[in-house]
Coordinates of C-alpha atoms in Angstrom, one line a residue:
X1 CA 6.1 -25.9 3.9
X2 CA 3.2 -26.8 1.6
X3 CA 1.5 -24.1 -0.5
X4 CA -1.8 -25.0 1.1
X5 CA -0.5 -24.2 4.4
X6 CA 0.8 -20.8 3.3
X7 CA -2.6 -19.9 1.6
X8 CA -4.4 -21.0 4.7
X9 CA -2.2 -18.6 6.8
X10 CA -3.1 -15.9 4.3
X11 CA -6.8 -16.9 4.3
X12 CA -6.8 -17.4 0.6
X13 CA -8.5 -20.4 -0.9
X14 CA -6.6 -20.7 -4.2
X15 CA -4.2 -18.9 -6.5
X16 CA -5.4 -17.0 -9.5
X17 CA -4.3 -18.2 -13.1
X18 CA -1.7 -15.3 -13.1
X19 CA -0.3 -16.3 -9.7
X20 CA -0.1 -20.0 -10.9
X21 CA 1.7 -19.0 -14.0
X22 CA 4.2 -16.8 -12.1
X23 CA 4.8 -19.7 -9.6
X24 CA 5.5 -22.2 -12.4
X25 CA 7.7 -19.7 -14.4
X26 CA 9.7 -19.0 -11.2
X27 CA 10.8 -22.6 -11.0
X28 CA 12.9 -22.3 -14.2
X29 CA 16.5 -20.9 -14.1
X30 CA 15.4 -18.0 -16.4
X31 CA 14.7 -14.4 -15.2
X32 CA 11.0 -13.4 -15.0
X33 CA 9.1 -10.4 -16.2
X34 CA 5.5 -10.3 -14.9
X35 CA 3.0 -7.7 -16.2
X36 CA -0.4 -7.7 -14.5
X37 CA -3.0 -5.1 -13.6
X38 CA -3.0 -3.3 -10.4
X39 CA -4.9 -5.2 -7.7
X40 CA -4.4 -8.6 -9.3
X41 CA -2.2 -10.0 -6.6
X42 CA 1.4 -9.6 -7.8
X43 CA 2.9 -9.5 -4.4
X44 CA 1.8 -13.1 -3.6
X45 CA 2.7 -14.1 -7.2
X46 CA 6.5 -13.5 -6.5
X47 CA 6.6 -14.0 -2.7
X48 CA 5.1 -17.5 -2.8
X49 CA 7.8 -19.1 -5.0
X50 CA 10.4 -16.9 -3.4
X51 CA 9.8 -18.1 0.1
X52 CA 9.5 -21.7 -1.0
X53 CA 13.0 -21.4 -2.6
X54 CA 14.7 -20.1 0.6
X55 CA 17.4 -22.4 2.0
X56 CA 17.4 -23.3 5.7
X57 CA 21.2 -23.9 5.7
X58 CA 22.0 -20.4 4.6
X59 CA 22.5 -18.0 7.5
X60 CA 22.1 -14.5 5.8
X61 CA 20.2 -12.6 3.3
X62 CA 19.2 -14.6 0.3
X63 CA 16.9 -12.2 -1.6
X64 CA 16.6 -8.4 -2.1
X65 CA 13.3 -6.8 -3.1
X66 CA 13.5 -3.2 -4.5
X67 CA 10.4 -1.0 -4.4
X68 CA 9.7 2.7 -5.1
X69 CA 8.1 3.6 -1.8
X70 CA 8.1 2.8 1.8
X71 CA 4.4 1.9 1.8
X72 CA 5.0 -0.8 -0.7
X73 CA 8.0 -2.1 1.4
X74 CA 5.8 -2.3 4.4
X75 CA 3.0 -4.1 2.5
X76 CA 5.3 -6.8 1.2
X77 CA 6.9 -7.3 4.6
X78 CA 3.5 -7.7 6.2
X79 CA 2.4 -10.3 3.6
X80 CA 5.7 -12.2 4.2
X81 CA 5.1 -12.3 7.9
X82 CA 1.5 -13.4 7.4
X83 CA 2.8 -16.4 5.3
X84 CA 4.6 -17.6 8.5
X85 CA 7.0 -19.8 6.5
X86 CA 9.3 -21.8 8.9
X87 CA 12.8 -23.2 8.3
X88 CA 12.3 -26.7 6.9
X89 CA 13.9 -28.4 9.8
X90 CA 13.0 -26.0 12.6
X91 CA 9.9 -24.5 13.8
X92 CA 11.3 -20.9 13.5
X93 CA 9.9 -18.6 10.7
X94 CA 12.2 -17.1 8.1
X95 CA 12.6 -13.4 8.8
X96 CA 12.1 -10.4 6.4
X97 CA 12.5 -6.7 7.0
X98 CA 11.9 -3.5 5.3
X99 CA 14.3 -0.6 4.8
X100 CA 13.4 3.0 3.7
X101 CA 14.2 6.6 4.4
X102 CA 12.6 8.7 7.1
X103 CA 14.0 6.7 10.0
X104 CA 17.5 6.1 11.2
X105 CA 19.5 3.6 9.2
X106 CA 21.3 2.7 12.4
X107 CA 18.1 1.3 13.9
X108 CA 17.6 -0.8 10.7
X109 CA 21.1 -2.1 11.0
X110 CA 20.5 -3.2 14.6
X111 CA 17.4 -5.0 13.4
X112 CA 19.4 -6.8 10.8
X113 CA 21.9 -8.0 13.3
X114 CA 19.1 -9.0 15.6
X115 CA 16.9 -11.0 13.4
X116 CA 19.3 -12.1 10.6
X117 CA 16.7 -11.7 7.8
X118 CA 16.5 -13.9 4.8
X119 CA 14.8 -11.3 2.7
X120 CA 15.3 -7.5 2.7
X121 CA 12.7 -5.2 1.1
X122 CA 13.7 -1.7 0.6
X123 CA 13.9 1.5 -1.5
X124 CA 16.9 2.0 -3.7
X125 CA 18.4 4.9 -1.8
X126 CA 18.2 3.3 1.6
X127 CA 19.4 -0.1 0.2
X128 CA 22.5 1.6 -1.2
X129 CA 23.2 3.1 2.2
X130 CA 23.3 -0.3 3.8
X131 CA 25.3 -1.9 1.0
X132 CA 28.0 0.9 1.1
X133 CA 28.4 0.4 4.8
X134 CA 28.4 -3.4 4.4
X135 CA 25.6 -3.8 6.9
X136 CA 24.7 -7.2 5.5
X137 CA 26.5 -10.0 3.7
X138 CA 25.8 -10.1 0.0
X139 CA 27.5 -13.4 -0.7
X140 CA 24.3 -15.4 -0.5
X141 CA 21.9 -12.9 -2.3
X142 CA 21.0 -14.9 -5.3
X143 CA 17.6 -13.4 -6.0
X144 CA 16.6 -9.8 -6.9
X145 CA 13.0 -8.6 -7.3
X146 CA 12.1 -5.2 -8.6
X147 CA 8.5 -4.5 -7.9
X148 CA 6.8 -1.6 -9.8
X149 CA 9.9 -1.7 -12.0
X150 CA 8.6 0.9 -14.4
X151 CA 8.5 3.4 -11.5
X152 CA 11.8 2.2 -10.1
X153 CA 13.4 2.8 -13.5
X154 CA 12.2 6.3 -14.0
X155 CA 14.7 9.2 -14.2
X156 CA 16.2 9.7 -10.8
X157 CA 16.2 6.1 -9.8
X158 CA 18.5 4.9 -12.6
X159 CA 21.8 5.6 -10.9
X160 CA 20.7 4.3 -7.5
X161 CA 19.3 1.1 -9.1
X162 CA 22.4 0.5 -11.1
X163 CA 24.5 1.0 -7.9
X164 CA 22.4 -1.5 -5.9
X165 CA 22.6 -4.2 -8.6
X166 CA 26.3 -3.6 -9.0
X167 CA 26.9 -4.6 -5.3
X168 CA 25.0 -7.9 -5.6
X169 CA 27.6 -10.2 -7.2
X170 CA 26.0 -13.5 -6.6
X171 CA 22.7 -12.9 -8.4
X172 CA 21.2 -15.9 -10.3
X173 CA 17.6 -14.8 -10.7
X174 CA 15.9 -11.5 -11.4
X175 CA 12.2 -11.0 -11.2
X176 CA 10.6 -7.7 -12.4
X177 CA 6.9 -6.8 -11.9
X178 CA 4.7 -4.0 -13.1
X179 CA 1.1 -3.0 -13.8
X180 CA 2.2 -1.3 -17.1
X181 CA 4.5 -2.4 -19.8
X182 CA 7.9 -0.7 -20.2
X183 CA 9.3 0.1 -23.7
X184 CA 12.5 -1.5 -22.7
X185 CA 14.3 -2.8 -19.7
X186 CA 17.7 -1.1 -19.1
X187 CA 20.7 -3.4 -19.5
X188 CA 22.0 -2.6 -16.0
X189 CA 19.2 -4.8 -14.5
X190 CA 20.9 -7.8 -16.0
X191 CA 17.7 -9.3 -17.0
X192 CA 18.7 -12.0 -19.4
X193 CA 20.3 -9.6 -21.9
X194 CA 17.0 -8.0 -22.6
X195 CA 13.4 -9.1 -22.2
X196 CA 13.3 -10.7 -25.6
X197 CA 16.2 -13.0 -24.7
X198 CA 15.6 -16.7 -24.5
X199 CA 16.9 -16.4 -20.9
X200 CA 13.7 -14.5 -19.9
X201 CA 10.2 -15.6 -19.3
X202 CA 7.7 -12.7 -19.9
X203 CA 4.1 -13.2 -18.7
X204 CA 1.8 -10.5 -19.9
X205 CA -1.6 -10.5 -18.2
X206 CA -2.3 -6.9 -19.3
X207 CA -4.1 -8.0 -22.4
X208 CA -6.8 -10.0 -20.6
X209 CA -9.7 -8.5 -18.6
X210 CA -8.6 -5.1 -17.2
X211 CA -10.0 -2.9 -14.7
X212 CA -11.8 -0.8 -17.4
X213 CA -14.5 -3.4 -17.8
X214 CA -15.6 -3.0 -14.2
X215 CA -14.9 0.8 -13.9
X216 CA -17.7 3.4 -14.4
X217 CA -15.9 6.4 -15.8
X218 CA -17.7 9.8 -15.6
X219 CA -16.9 13.5 -15.7
X220 CA -18.1 16.1 -13.3
X221 CA -18.3 19.7 -14.6
X222 CA -17.2 22.6 -12.3
X223 CA -18.6 26.0 -13.1
X224 CA -15.4 27.5 -11.6
X225 CA -11.8 27.0 -12.4
X226 CA -11.2 26.6 -8.7
X227 CA -13.0 23.2 -8.4
X228 CA -12.9 22.9 -4.6
X229 CA -16.6 23.6 -4.1
X230 CA -17.6 21.1 -6.8
X231 CA -15.3 18.5 -5.2
X232 CA -17.0 19.2 -1.9
X233 CA -20.5 18.7 -3.5
X234 CA -19.4 15.5 -5.2
X235 CA -18.0 14.0 -2.0
X236 CA -21.1 14.9 -0.1
X237 CA -23.1 13.2 -2.8
X238 CA -21.1 10.0 -2.6
X239 CA -21.7 9.8 1.2
X240 CA -19.5 7.7 3.4
X241 CA -18.2 5.5 0.5
X242 CA -14.4 5.0 0.5
X243 CA -13.0 7.6 -2.0
X244 CA -9.5 8.5 -3.1
X245 CA -9.0 12.0 -4.4
X246 CA -5.8 12.5 -6.6
X247 CA -4.1 15.9 -7.1
X248 CA -0.8 16.6 -8.7
X249 CA 1.2 18.5 -6.1
X250 CA 1.8 18.3 -2.3
X251 CA 0.7 21.8 -1.8
X252 CA -2.6 21.0 -3.5
X253 CA -3.2 18.1 -1.1
X254 CA -2.8 20.5 1.8
X255 CA -5.0 23.1 0.3
X256 CA -7.7 20.6 -0.6
X257 CA -7.8 19.0 2.9
X258 CA -7.8 22.4 4.6
X259 CA -10.8 23.4 2.5
X260 CA -12.7 20.2 3.1
X261 CA -12.1 20.3 6.8
X262 CA -13.3 23.9 6.9
X263 CA -16.6 22.6 5.6
X264 CA -16.6 19.8 8.4
X265 CA -16.0 17.1 5.8
X266 CA -13.9 14.1 7.3
X267 CA -10.8 13.6 5.2
X268 CA -7.0 13.1 5.5
X269 CA -3.9 14.0 3.5
X270 CA -1.3 11.7 2.1
X271 CA 1.9 12.7 0.3
X272 CA 5.7 12.2 0.3
X273 CA 6.4 15.3 2.4
X274 CA 4.6 14.0 5.4
X275 CA 6.3 12.3 8.4
X276 CA 6.2 8.5 8.2
X277 CA 3.9 8.2 11.4
X278 CA 1.5 10.7 9.9
X279 CA 1.3 8.9 6.6
X280 CA 0.7 5.5 8.4
X281 CA -1.9 7.0 10.5
X282 CA -3.8 8.4 7.6
X283 CA -3.6 5.2 5.6
X284 CA -4.8 3.2 8.6
X285 CA -7.8 5.4 9.2
X286 CA -8.7 5.2 5.5
X287 CA -8.3 1.5 5.5
X288 CA -10.5 0.9 8.5
X289 CA -13.3 3.2 7.4
X290 CA -12.9 5.9 10.1
X291 CA -11.9 8.4 7.5
X292 CA -13.8 7.8 4.1
X293 CA -11.8 10.2 2.0
X294 CA -8.0 10.4 1.4
X295 CA -6.5 13.2 -0.7
X296 CA -3.2 12.3 -2.2
X297 CA -0.6 12.8 -4.8
X298 CA 0.2 9.9 -7.1
X299 CA 2.1 8.4 -4.3
X300 CA -1.1 6.6 -3.5
X301 CA -1.5 5.3 -7.0
X302 CA 0.9 2.4 -6.5
X303 CA 1.8 -0.3 -4.1
X304 CA -0.9 0.3 -1.5
X305 CA -3.1 -2.6 -0.6
X306 CA -6.4 -1.0 0.4
X307 CA -9.4 -3.2 -0.3
X308 CA -12.8 -1.9 -1.0
X309 CA -12.1 1.6 -2.4
X310 CA -15.4 2.6 -4.1
X311 CA -14.3 5.8 -5.9
X312 CA -11.4 7.5 -7.5
X313 CA -11.6 11.2 -8.1
X314 CA -9.2 13.0 -10.5
X315 CA -9.2 16.6 -9.2
X316 CA -6.1 17.2 -11.4
X317 CA -5.7 15.3 -14.6
X318 CA -2.8 12.9 -14.4
X319 CA 0.5 13.6 -16.2
X320 CA 0.1 10.7 -18.7
X321 CA -2.1 7.6 -19.5
X322 CA 0.1 5.4 -17.4
X323 CA -0.6 7.5 -14.3
X324 CA -4.3 7.4 -15.1
X325 CA -4.2 3.6 -15.3
X326 CA -2.5 3.4 -11.9
X327 CA -4.9 5.8 -10.2
X328 CA -7.9 4.0 -11.5
X329 CA -6.4 0.8 -10.4
X330 CA -7.0 1.7 -6.8
X331 CA -10.7 0.8 -7.3
X332 CA -12.5 -2.0 -9.2
X333 CA -9.9 -4.4 -7.8
X334 CA -10.1 -8.2 -8.2
X335 CA -13.7 -8.8 -9.3
X336 CA -15.3 -5.7 -7.7
X337 CA -16.8 -2.7 -9.5
X338 CA -15.8 0.9 -8.9
X339 CA -16.3 4.4 -10.1
X340 CA -13.8 7.1 -11.5
X341 CA -14.7 10.8 -11.7
X342 CA -12.9 13.4 -13.7
X343 CA -13.3 16.8 -12.2
X344 CA -13.3 19.3 -15.1
X345 CA -14.1 23.0 -15.6
X346 CA -15.7 24.2 -18.7
X347 CA -12.5 25.1 -20.5
X348 CA -10.5 22.1 -19.5
X349 CA -10.0 19.5 -22.2
X350 CA -9.8 15.7 -21.8
X351 CA -6.5 14.1 -22.5
X352 CA -6.2 12.4 -25.9
X353 CA -6.2 8.9 -24.4
X354 CA -9.8 9.3 -23.2
X355 CA -12.9 9.2 -25.3
X356 CA -14.4 12.6 -26.0
X357 CA -17.9 11.5 -25.1
X358 CA -17.9 10.8 -21.5
X359 CA -21.2 10.6 -19.5
X360 CA -21.7 13.5 -17.1
X361 CA -22.4 12.9 -13.4
X362 CA -25.1 15.4 -12.4
X363 CA -24.8 16.8 -9.0
X364 CA -28.0 17.3 -7.1
X365 CA -29.2 20.9 -6.6
X366 CA -29.5 20.4 -2.9
X367 CA -26.0 19.2 -1.6
X368 CA -26.4 16.5 1.2
X369 CA -24.6 17.2 4.5
X370 CA -21.2 15.4 5.0
X371 CA -21.8 11.9 6.1
X372 CA -20.3 10.9 9.4
X373 CA -18.0 7.7 9.3
X374 CA -19.4 4.7 11.0
X375 CA -16.0 4.1 12.6
X376 CA -13.5 6.0 14.7
X377 CA -9.9 5.0 15.3
X378 CA -8.6 4.7 18.9
X379 CA -4.9 5.2 19.7
X380 CA -3.4 2.9 22.4
X381 CA 0.0 3.9 23.7
X382 CA 1.3 0.4 24.0
X383 CA 2.3 -2.1 21.3
X384 CA 4.3 -5.3 20.5
X385 CA 7.4 -4.2 22.5
X386 CA 5.1 -4.2 25.6
X387 CA 3.9 -7.8 24.8
X388 CA 0.5 -6.4 23.7
X389 CA -1.4 -8.3 20.9
X390 CA -4.8 -8.1 19.1
X391 CA -6.4 -10.6 21.5
X392 CA -5.4 -8.5 24.5
X393 CA -6.9 -5.4 22.9
X394 CA -10.2 -6.9 21.8
X395 CA -10.7 -8.7 25.2
X396 CA -10.0 -5.4 27.0
X397 CA -12.5 -3.5 25.0
X398 CA -15.1 -6.2 25.5
X399 CA -14.6 -6.7 29.3
X400 CA -13.8 -3.1 30.4
X401 CA -15.5 -1.1 27.6
X402 CA -18.7 -3.0 27.3
X403 CA -18.2 -3.4 23.5
X404 CA -19.5 -6.5 21.5
X405 CA -18.1 -8.0 18.4
X406 CA -20.0 -5.7 16.0
X407 CA -18.5 -2.7 17.8
X408 CA -14.9 -3.5 17.0
X409 CA -13.3 -3.2 13.6
X410 CA -9.7 -3.5 12.3
X411 CA -7.0 -3.8 15.0
X412 CA -3.4 -3.0 14.1
X413 CA -0.6 -3.5 16.6
X414 CA 2.7 -1.6 16.0
X415 CA 5.9 -1.9 17.9
X416 CA 5.1 1.0 20.4
X417 CA 1.5 1.6 19.9
X418 CA -1.7 0.3 18.5
X419 CA -4.8 1.5 16.5
X420 CA -8.2 0.0 16.7
X421 CA -11.4 0.9 14.9
X422 CA -14.5 1.2 17.1
X423 CA -18.1 2.1 16.3
X424 CA -18.4 5.9 16.4
X425 CA -21.6 5.8 18.3
X426 CA -19.9 4.0 21.2
X427 CA -16.7 6.1 21.4
X428 CA -17.8 8.7 24.2
X429 CA -19.1 6.0 26.5
X430 CA -16.1 3.7 25.8
X431 CA -13.5 6.4 26.7
X432 CA -15.4 7.1 29.9
X433 CA -15.5 3.5 30.9
X434 CA -11.8 3.0 30.1
X435 CA -10.7 6.1 32.0
X436 CA -8.0 4.9 34.6
X437 CA -8.2 1.3 33.5
X438 CA -5.1 -0.7 32.8
X439 CA -4.6 -2.9 29.7
X440 CA -2.7 -6.1 30.6
X441 CA -1.7 -4.5 33.8
X442 CA -0.3 -1.4 32.2
X443 CA -1.4 2.3 32.4
X444 CA -1.4 3.9 29.0
X445 CA -2.9 6.6 27.0
X446 CA -6.2 5.7 25.1
X447 CA -7.7 8.4 23.0
X448 CA -9.1 9.1 19.5
X449 CA -6.4 9.1 16.8
X450 CA -5.9 12.6 15.4

């Protein structure tokens, strides 16, 4: 399949210089280390040459992609599917699947047997689970990709990573990607004997234009050590603009969200202790604009493809400069501009890696009322397994719900259910019109997503 066809499927006009450099470097027999800022398109940078290297005559897994989180695994899987790359001699797409904790490994094994994936994307722990049980054949796995490798190689992942790599005996190419540089790459990765080896191509795009040139960094002073009221005032001032609030602990996420909701402020929580479905629902509502504020731990600082985030708020200071970089990388992506706010009380000192003289964002004396989002997310209790697709949903909302094109936003169809963003002002009338109606001949639950 030609590169132009893949880019057309992805609705991308052309590659960036970084993506072109990665594509060209991938063609050599050497291992590849790619360093590039958050939001610069690293997923496509490795997926494009990877899928073009897949062999149609190999019936089995050819590449393993290791990632630190389930959200990043799902994102990569979705990009792969959107590329729609077919076998060279057949009109059947290559398959990819993601594997991660929080759901039964047996279900994943059934999927493996059913679709025979060419690429498996997974977290280290779950990947080890499948490898120990010999759930897929490793004889043809010649490519290993480690995305966000600096995070994957942190303490706690070392042993799991080493075990995964030790069970892939046929590896010929290793690709490591990150938005920050690592002091050294552990030997167990097998990357060319070290990144300075002649067997490694290292592409460093971190020294070029970074997010800092497009990021407006300001501090907000809280008169109290408990900064919740100041956060509320700041968010009300920012209106309905997309904002990601970072705190350092799961308990702090829950406390912050509870406080904001008690003040009738629309927001959702996101952290590693939540159930998978709840995390996916929160992300979806944040992406489609029906929930403008997401309060999260640093789990949301990496691997999430959420376009158009206007603001990042640091309620707690991050643990180090690297974490600060990743957090801020959620906004000012590609060529866009963004704002980052540091919430500080009077006695709180700035970290050494920040300039002492930061401009102060002054909050208005009269706090505006919380802005209502323009969109609401509807839940539909049918999905792909019921042969329901986006066209069916949009047509149903137009015909039975009286909506027009401008009233319908993002539509996302899962295996057993679907989400759709609709204009908030039309929701009550819409649900009344849809009461008792069948979608594609099926009775199902249609309600606001909670």
